[in-house]
Each structure stands twice: as C-alpha cells, then as structure tokens.
Short mmCIF file of C-alpha atoms in Angstrom, two decimals:
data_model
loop_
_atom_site.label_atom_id
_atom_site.label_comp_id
_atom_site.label_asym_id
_atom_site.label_seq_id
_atom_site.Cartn_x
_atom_site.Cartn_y
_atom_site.Cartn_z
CA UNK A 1 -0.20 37.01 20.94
CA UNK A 2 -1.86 38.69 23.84
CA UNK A 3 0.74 39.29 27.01
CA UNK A 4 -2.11 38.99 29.35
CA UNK A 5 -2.94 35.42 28.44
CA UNK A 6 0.88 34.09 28.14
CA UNK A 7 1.57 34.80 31.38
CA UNK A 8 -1.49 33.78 32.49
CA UNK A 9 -0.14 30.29 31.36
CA UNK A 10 3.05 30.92 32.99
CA UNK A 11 1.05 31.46 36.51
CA UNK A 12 -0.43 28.22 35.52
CA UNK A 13 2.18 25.91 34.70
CA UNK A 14 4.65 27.37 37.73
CA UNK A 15 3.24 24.80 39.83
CA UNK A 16 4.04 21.81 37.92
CA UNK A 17 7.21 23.26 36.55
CA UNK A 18 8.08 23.24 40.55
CA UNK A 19 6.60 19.68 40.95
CA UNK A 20 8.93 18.22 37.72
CA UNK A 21 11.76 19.96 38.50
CA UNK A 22 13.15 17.10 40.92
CA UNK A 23 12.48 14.54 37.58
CA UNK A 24 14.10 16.75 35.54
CA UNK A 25 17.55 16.45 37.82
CA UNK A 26 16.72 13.43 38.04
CA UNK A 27 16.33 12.57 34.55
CA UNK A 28 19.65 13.92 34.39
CA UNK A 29 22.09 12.12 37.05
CA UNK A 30 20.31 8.64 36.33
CA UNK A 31 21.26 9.37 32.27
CA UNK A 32 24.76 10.18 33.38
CA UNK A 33 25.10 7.00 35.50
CA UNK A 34 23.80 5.34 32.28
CA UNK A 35 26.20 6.14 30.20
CA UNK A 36 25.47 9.15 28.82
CA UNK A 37 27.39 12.71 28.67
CA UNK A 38 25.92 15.57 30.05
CA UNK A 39 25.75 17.28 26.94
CA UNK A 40 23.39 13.55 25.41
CA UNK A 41 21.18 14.14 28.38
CA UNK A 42 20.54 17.52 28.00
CA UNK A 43 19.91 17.16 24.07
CA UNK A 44 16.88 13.66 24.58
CA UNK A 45 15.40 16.15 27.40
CA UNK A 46 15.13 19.51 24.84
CA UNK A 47 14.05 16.98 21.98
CA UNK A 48 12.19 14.25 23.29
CA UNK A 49 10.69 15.99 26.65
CA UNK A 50 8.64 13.12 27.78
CA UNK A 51 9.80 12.23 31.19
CA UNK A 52 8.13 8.56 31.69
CA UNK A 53 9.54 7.56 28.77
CA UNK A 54 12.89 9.41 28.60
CA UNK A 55 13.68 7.24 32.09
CA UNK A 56 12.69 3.88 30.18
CA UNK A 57 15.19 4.68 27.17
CA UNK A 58 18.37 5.33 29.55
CA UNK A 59 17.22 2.69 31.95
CA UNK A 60 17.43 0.25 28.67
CA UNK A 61 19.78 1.77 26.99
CA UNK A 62 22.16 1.45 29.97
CA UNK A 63 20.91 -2.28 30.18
CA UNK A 64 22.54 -2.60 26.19
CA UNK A 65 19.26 -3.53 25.31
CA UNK A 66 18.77 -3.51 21.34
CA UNK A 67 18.07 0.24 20.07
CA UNK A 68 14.95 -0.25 17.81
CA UNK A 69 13.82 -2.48 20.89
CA UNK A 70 14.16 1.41 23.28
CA UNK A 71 12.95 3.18 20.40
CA UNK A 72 9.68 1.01 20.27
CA UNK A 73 9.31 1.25 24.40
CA UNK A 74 9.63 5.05 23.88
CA UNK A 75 6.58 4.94 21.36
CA UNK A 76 5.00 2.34 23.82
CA UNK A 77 5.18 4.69 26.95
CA UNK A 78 3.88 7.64 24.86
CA UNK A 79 1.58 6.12 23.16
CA UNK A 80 -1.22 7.90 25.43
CA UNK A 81 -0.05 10.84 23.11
CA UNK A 82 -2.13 9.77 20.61
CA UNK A 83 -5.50 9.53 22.47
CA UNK A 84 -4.41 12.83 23.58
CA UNK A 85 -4.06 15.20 20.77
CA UNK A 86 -7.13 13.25 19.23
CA UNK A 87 -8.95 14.55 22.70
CA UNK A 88 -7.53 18.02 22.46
CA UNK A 89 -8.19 18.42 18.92
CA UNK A 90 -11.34 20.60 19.16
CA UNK A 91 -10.17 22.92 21.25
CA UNK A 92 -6.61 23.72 18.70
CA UNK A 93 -7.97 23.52 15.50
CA UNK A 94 -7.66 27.63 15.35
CA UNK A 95 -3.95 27.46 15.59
CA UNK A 96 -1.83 27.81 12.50
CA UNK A 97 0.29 25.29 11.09
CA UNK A 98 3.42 26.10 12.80
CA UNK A 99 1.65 26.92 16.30
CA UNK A 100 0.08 23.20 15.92
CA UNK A 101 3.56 21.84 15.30
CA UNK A 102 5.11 23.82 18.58
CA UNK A 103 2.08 22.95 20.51
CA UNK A 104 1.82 19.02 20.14
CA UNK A 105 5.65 18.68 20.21
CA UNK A 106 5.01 20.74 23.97
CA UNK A 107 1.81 18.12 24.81
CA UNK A 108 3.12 16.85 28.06
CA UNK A 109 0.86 15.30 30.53
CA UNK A 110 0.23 18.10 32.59
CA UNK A 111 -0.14 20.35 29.31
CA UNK A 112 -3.03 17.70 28.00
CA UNK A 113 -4.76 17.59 31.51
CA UNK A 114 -4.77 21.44 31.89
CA UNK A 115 -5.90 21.90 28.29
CA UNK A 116 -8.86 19.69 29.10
CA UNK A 117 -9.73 21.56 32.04
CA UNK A 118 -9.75 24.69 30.37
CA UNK A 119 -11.80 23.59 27.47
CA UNK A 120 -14.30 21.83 29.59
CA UNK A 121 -14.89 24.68 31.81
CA UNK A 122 -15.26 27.10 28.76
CA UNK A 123 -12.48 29.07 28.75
CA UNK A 124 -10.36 30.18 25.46
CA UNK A 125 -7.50 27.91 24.77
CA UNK A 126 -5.74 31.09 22.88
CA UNK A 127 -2.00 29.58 21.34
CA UNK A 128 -0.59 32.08 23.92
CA UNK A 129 -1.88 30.60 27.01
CA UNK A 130 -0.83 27.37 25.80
CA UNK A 131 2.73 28.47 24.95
CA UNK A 132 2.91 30.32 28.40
CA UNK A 133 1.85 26.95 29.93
CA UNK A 134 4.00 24.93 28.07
CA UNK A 135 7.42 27.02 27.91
CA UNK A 136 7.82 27.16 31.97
CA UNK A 137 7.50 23.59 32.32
CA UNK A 138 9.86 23.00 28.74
CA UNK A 139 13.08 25.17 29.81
CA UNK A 140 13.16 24.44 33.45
CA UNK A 141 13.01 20.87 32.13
CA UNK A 142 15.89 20.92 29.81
CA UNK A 143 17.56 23.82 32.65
CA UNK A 144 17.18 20.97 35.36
CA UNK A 145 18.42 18.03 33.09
CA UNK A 146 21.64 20.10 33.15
CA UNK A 147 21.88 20.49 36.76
CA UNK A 148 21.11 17.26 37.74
CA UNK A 149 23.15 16.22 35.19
CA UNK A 150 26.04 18.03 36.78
CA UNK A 151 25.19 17.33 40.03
CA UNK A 152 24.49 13.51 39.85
CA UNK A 153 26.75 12.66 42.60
CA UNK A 154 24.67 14.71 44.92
CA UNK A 155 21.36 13.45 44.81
CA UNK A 156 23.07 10.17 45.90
CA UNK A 157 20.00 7.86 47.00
CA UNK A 158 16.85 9.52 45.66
CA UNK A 159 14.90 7.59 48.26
CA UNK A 160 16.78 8.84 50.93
CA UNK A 161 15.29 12.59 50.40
CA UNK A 162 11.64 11.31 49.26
CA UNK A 163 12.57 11.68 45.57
CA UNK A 164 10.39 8.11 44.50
CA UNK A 165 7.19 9.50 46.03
CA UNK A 166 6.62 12.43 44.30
CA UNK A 167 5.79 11.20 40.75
CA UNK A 168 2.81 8.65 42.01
CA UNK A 169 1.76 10.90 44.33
CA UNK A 170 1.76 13.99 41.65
CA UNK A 171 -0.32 11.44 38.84
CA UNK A 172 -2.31 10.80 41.58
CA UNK A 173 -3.57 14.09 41.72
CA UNK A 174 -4.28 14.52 38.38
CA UNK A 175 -6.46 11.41 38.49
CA UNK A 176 -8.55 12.55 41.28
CA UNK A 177 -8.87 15.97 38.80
CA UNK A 178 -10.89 13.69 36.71
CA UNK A 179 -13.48 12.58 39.54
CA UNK A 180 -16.66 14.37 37.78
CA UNK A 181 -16.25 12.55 34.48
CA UNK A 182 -18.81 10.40 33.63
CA UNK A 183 -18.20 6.41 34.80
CA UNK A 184 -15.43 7.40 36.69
CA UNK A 185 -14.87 4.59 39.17
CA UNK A 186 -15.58 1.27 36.97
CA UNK A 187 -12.55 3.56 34.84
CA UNK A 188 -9.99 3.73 37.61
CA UNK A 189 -10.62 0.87 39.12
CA UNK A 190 -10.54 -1.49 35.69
CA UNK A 191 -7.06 0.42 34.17
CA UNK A 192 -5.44 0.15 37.99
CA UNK A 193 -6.03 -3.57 38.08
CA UNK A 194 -5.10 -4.40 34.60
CA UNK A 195 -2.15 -1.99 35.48
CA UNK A 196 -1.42 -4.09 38.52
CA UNK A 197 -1.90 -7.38 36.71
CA UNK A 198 0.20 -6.03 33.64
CA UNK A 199 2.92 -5.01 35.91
CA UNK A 200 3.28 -8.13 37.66
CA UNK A 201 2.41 -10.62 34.59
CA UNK A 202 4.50 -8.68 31.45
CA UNK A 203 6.60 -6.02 33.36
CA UNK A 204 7.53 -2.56 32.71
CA UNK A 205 6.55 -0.54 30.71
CA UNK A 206 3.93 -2.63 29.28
CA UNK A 207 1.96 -2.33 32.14
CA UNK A 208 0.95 1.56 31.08
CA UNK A 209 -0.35 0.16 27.60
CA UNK A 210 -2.41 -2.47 28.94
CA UNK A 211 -3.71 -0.37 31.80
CA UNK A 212 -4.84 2.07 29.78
CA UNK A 213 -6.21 0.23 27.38
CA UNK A 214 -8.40 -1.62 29.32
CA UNK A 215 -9.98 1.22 30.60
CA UNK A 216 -10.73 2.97 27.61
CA UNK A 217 -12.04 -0.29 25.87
CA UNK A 218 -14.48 -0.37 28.90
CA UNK A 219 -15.67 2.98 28.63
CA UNK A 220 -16.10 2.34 24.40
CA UNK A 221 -18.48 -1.20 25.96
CA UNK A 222 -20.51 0.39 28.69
CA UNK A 223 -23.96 1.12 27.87
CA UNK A 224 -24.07 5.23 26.99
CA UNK A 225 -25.42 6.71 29.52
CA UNK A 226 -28.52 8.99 29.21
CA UNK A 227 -27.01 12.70 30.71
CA UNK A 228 -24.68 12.38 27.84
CA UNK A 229 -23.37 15.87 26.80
CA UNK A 230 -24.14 16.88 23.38
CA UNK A 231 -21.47 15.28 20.94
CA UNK A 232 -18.51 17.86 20.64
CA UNK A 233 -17.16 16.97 17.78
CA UNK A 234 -14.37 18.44 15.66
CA UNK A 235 -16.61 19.21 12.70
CA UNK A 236 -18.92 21.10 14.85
CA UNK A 237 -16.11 24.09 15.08
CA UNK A 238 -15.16 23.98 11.32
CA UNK B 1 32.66 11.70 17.18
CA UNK B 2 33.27 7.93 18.02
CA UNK B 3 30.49 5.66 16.24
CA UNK B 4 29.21 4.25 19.10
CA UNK B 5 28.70 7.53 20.58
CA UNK B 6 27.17 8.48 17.31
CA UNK B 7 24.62 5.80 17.36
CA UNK B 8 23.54 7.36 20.76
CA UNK B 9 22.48 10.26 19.23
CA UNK B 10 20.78 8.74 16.46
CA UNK B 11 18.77 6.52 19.08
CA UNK B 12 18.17 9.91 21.08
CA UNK B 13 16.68 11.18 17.47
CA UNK B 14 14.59 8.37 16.68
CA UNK B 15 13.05 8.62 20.27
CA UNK B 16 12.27 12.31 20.11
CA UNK B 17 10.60 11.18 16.20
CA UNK B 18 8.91 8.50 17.33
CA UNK B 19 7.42 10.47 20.60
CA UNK B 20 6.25 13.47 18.33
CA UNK B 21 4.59 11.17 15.91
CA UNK B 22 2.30 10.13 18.73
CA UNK B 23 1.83 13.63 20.38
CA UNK B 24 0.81 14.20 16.40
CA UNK B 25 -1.13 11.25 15.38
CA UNK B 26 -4.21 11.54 17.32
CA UNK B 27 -4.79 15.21 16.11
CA UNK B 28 -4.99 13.48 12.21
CA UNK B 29 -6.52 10.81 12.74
CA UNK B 30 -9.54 12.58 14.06
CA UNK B 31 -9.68 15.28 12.28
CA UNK B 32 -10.03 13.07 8.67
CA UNK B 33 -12.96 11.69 10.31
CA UNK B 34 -16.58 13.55 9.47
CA UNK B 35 -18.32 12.72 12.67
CA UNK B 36 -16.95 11.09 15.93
CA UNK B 37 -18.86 7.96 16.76
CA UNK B 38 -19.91 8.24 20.20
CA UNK B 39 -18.15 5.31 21.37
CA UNK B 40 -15.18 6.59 20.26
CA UNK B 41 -16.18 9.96 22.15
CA UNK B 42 -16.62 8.15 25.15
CA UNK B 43 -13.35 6.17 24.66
CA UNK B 44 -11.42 9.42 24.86
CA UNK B 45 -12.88 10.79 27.52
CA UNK B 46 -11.91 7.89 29.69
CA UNK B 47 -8.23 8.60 28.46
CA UNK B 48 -6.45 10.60 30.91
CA UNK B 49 -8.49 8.63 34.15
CA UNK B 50 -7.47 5.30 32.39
CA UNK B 51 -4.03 6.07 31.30
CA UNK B 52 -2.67 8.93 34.52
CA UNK B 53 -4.00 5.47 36.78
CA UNK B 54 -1.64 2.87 35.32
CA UNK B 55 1.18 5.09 36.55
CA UNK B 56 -0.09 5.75 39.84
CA UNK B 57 -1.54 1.88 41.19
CA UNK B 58 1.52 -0.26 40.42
CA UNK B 59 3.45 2.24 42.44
CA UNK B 60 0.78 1.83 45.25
CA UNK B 61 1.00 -1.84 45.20
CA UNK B 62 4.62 -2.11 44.45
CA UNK B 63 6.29 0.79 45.63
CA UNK B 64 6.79 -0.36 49.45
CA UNK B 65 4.91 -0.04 52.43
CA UNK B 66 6.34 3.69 53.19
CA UNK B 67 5.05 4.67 49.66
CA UNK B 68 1.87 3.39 49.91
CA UNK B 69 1.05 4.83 53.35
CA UNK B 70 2.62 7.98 52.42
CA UNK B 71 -0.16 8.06 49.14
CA UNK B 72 -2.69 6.87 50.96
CA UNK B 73 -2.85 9.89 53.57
CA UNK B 74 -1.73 12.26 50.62
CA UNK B 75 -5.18 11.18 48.99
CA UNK B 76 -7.29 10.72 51.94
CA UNK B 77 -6.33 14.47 53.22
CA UNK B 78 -6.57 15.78 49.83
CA UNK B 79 -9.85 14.38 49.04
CA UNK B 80 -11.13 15.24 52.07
CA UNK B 81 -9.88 18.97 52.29
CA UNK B 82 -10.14 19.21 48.70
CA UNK B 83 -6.33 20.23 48.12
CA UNK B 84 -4.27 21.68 45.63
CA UNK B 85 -1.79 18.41 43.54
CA UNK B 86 0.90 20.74 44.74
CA UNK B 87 -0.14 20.62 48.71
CA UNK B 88 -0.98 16.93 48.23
CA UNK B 89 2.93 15.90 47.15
CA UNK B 90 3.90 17.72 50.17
CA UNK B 91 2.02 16.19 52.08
CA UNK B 92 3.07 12.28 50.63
CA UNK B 93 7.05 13.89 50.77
CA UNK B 94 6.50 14.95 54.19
CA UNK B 95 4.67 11.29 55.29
CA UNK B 96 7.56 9.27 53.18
CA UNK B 97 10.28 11.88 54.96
CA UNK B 98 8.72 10.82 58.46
CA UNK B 99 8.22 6.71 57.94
CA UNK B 100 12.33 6.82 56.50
CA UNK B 101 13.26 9.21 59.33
CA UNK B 102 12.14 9.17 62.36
CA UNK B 103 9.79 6.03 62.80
CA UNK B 104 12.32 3.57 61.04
#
C-alpha cells in the first residue's frame, strides 16, 4: 500500500463520485417509493452497487414482477461485467487473491473505463490506486442511498431540477473517451442503432444486451486492420 | 421479520450474487485461455464504445426533445472545446434547466 498512489485514486474518482451522487439519492427515494425500507435500500446499494441495474430491480420489483424474473434482468443489465474484467484482466493479474475479490466486486463503470485508460496510457494500475478510485465512489454511494432514501419526498419530480439528464449525458462522455480506438464509428453507430431498435422492438432493459452485442460481434467480423497493436495478452505478463 | 419482507432480502442477495458473478466471470474465463485469439481481442476492445452507447442513444431518441437538445450541445461544445465529462453534464443540466425554465 503506497499513500501516494491511494489518494491519487481518490483525486481521481472525486469527480465521478460528485457526478453519481444525484443517482445514488436517487437510487434511494425511487426504492423507497417502491416498496422498500430505508434500511433494504441502503443494504442492495452496499452489496449490489451497480446503479443501472439496481434501478431495474426496484422498478420491477415494485411492478410484483416474478423474483428470479429481476434477478435474471439484474444479470442481464450487468452482463457488460463480464467483457469487462475479461478486458481488465492484464492489467490485475498482480493482485492477490483477496485484493482481486475487493477489486471486481468494486468494477463499476467508471472504475472499468478509468482502469483502461490508465493501462493504455502506461501507467501502474498498483491495488492502491484502484482501491482509492473505487472507495470514494463506493461509500458516497451507499452514504447517498441513505440520504435520498431519507429525503425521498424532497427530490419530488427529478425532472423538474434536471435530474434525467445527467446519466446520458455523463455515459456520453465516457463514450466520446473512447474516440481513438480503433473502428470507432462503424462501433457507435452499429450498438446505438441496434440499441434504438432493441429499445423500441423488445423494451427495457434488453435493449443494453442487444446494443452491445451487436457492436462487439461487428468489431469480432471486420477485417483486422493492419496498425494493429501487438497482441497484449494475459499470458504475456505471467 | 415478516416473510415477505424476508424474501426481499433474499432477492436483494441473489442480485448482489448474480452481479458479482459477472464482474468475476470475465477475469476466468480469460485467464484459462493460453492465447487470446485476436478476434476475441478485438471484440473486447469494442466493449466499453459498444456497451457505454446503448445507454446513451435510446435516451437521445427517446428521452424528449429538451433531453436531446440539451445532449446535443453538451457534445457538440465538449467535442469541440475538448471538455472535461464533468464540465460537459453541466453544461447538458444547465441547457435542460433553461428549455424547462425559462423558454417553456
């Protein structure tokens, strides 16, 4: 554990923890009004902490709709975990057993994208930059679950205050992060209109499956192209 | 505890299982493999574009004419000026705050 580099991840992740704070509140008046207790709300933030998803599961679950039905939509949503941890793998294979367990249960969006970033750029990934990163986005998360939790009555119309732009807008940004990758555009533009199409055609949340599937299934077709970067594979490091 | 209640939390325990195993899964799967094809390789690379974009068009599309003006400028100004994702949602919260506001 160096200090330097955990708080360097704290400086990191202070930003984002700002930007999810309003979902975390969220998160927690829109459980409330869905039937949970404060105290429920508070525990699926601090043990599932996957906001997407954790808004699908009361949104259903306050719909009565069959528990191994919002179990599966919860594995649905975060199913991009997967591709994740499979993309971050070469950069965490020095962690120890227990730091690998503490680090994918913290692999948030924002944690993945940074961790890429990082990587690709060279710098260390040390376990306590990562835990820096990922510890002031986790307890402001469950911290804001609570208050908004509390507080439900006062956010009254989310819309009203700008609440519903934010999380587009936010993803939207860390999209555009991704410009210099190689075949970017046929990417975006493929998953956003199979997104689109999914969205209007299945529905909710089925929509982030088949958008993202498409796009990765066209970046497996396309031809490989020729400034390829030398494969960085896992084995390499071992 | 009331049953029903209890069932709640066992839901709230099977979603926090069943989200792990996928932050989990991808790490073991790959590293059982020897080499990574480079199909594959180029497959995950295209994750976060392909996946972070299915949760930002159907809001463009869907979300209402303030929202989509609002992320249109955000992007447009951010591309342009090259900002910060933090100085980009003000600027969409700022646009959506004006269209709600002070034009409508």
């Amino acid at each position: 554990m160096t200090k330097d580099e955990f708080w360097e991840g704290v400086r990191g992740g202070f930003p984002i923890m700002l930007a999810a704070s309003p979902f975390g509140a969220l998160f927690g008046a829109l459980a409330v009004d869905n039937g949970f207790t404060i105290a429920d709300a508070v525990f699926m933030s601090a043990t599932v902490y996957a906001g997407a998803s954790q808004m699908v599961g009361i949104e259903l679950f306050g719909n009565h709709v069959q528990p191994w039905l919002v179990v599966l939509s919860v594995f649905a949503v975060n199913f991009r975990h997967v591709l994740y941890s499979a993309s971050i793998a070469k950069y965490v294979r020095h962690f120890t057993f227990g730091q690998k367990f503490l680090a994918f249960f913290l692999l948030v969006d924002p944690q993945y994208a940074e961790t890429e970033k990082r990587g690709e750029r060279g710098l260390p990934i040390s376990f306590s930059w990562y835990l820096g990163f990922g510890l002031v986005i986790y307890i402001p998360w469950i911290i804001n679950t609570l208050v908004g939790a509390i507080f439900g009555q006062m956010i009254g119309d989310p819309k009203a205050i700008g609440l519903d732009v934010l999380l587009p807008v936010y993803f939207m940004g860390l999209v555009m992060g991704f410009r210099k990758r190689d075949r970017f555009l046929p990417i975006v533009t493929v998953s956003a209109l199979a997104s689109v199409a999914g969205m209007h055609f299945v529905g909710s949340p089925w929509h982030v499956s088949i958008g993202a599937l498409a796009g990765i299934v066209l970046a497996a077709c396309l031809p490989p192209s020729g400034t390829a970067a030398a494969p960085t594979g896992v084995e390499k490091e071992a | 505890m009331d049953p029903q209640h209890l069932n709640l939390i066992y839901l709230i325990i099977a979603a926090a299982v069943a989200t792990f195993l996928t932050r989990v899964g991808g790490y073991i799967l790959i590293t059982q493999m020897k080499q990574i094809p480079p199909r594959l390789e180029a497959a995950l690379n295209a994750v976060p574009a392909a996946v972070l974009t299915t949760l930002v068009a159907p809001a463009f599309v869907y979300g209402g004419l303030d929202v989509t003006i609002a992320m249109f400028v955000a992007f447009a100004i951010a591309l342009g000026l090259n900002l910060s994702t933090l100085r980009m949602l003000v600027i969409g919260w700022v646009v959506v705050m004006l269209i709600r506001h002070v034009v409508m």
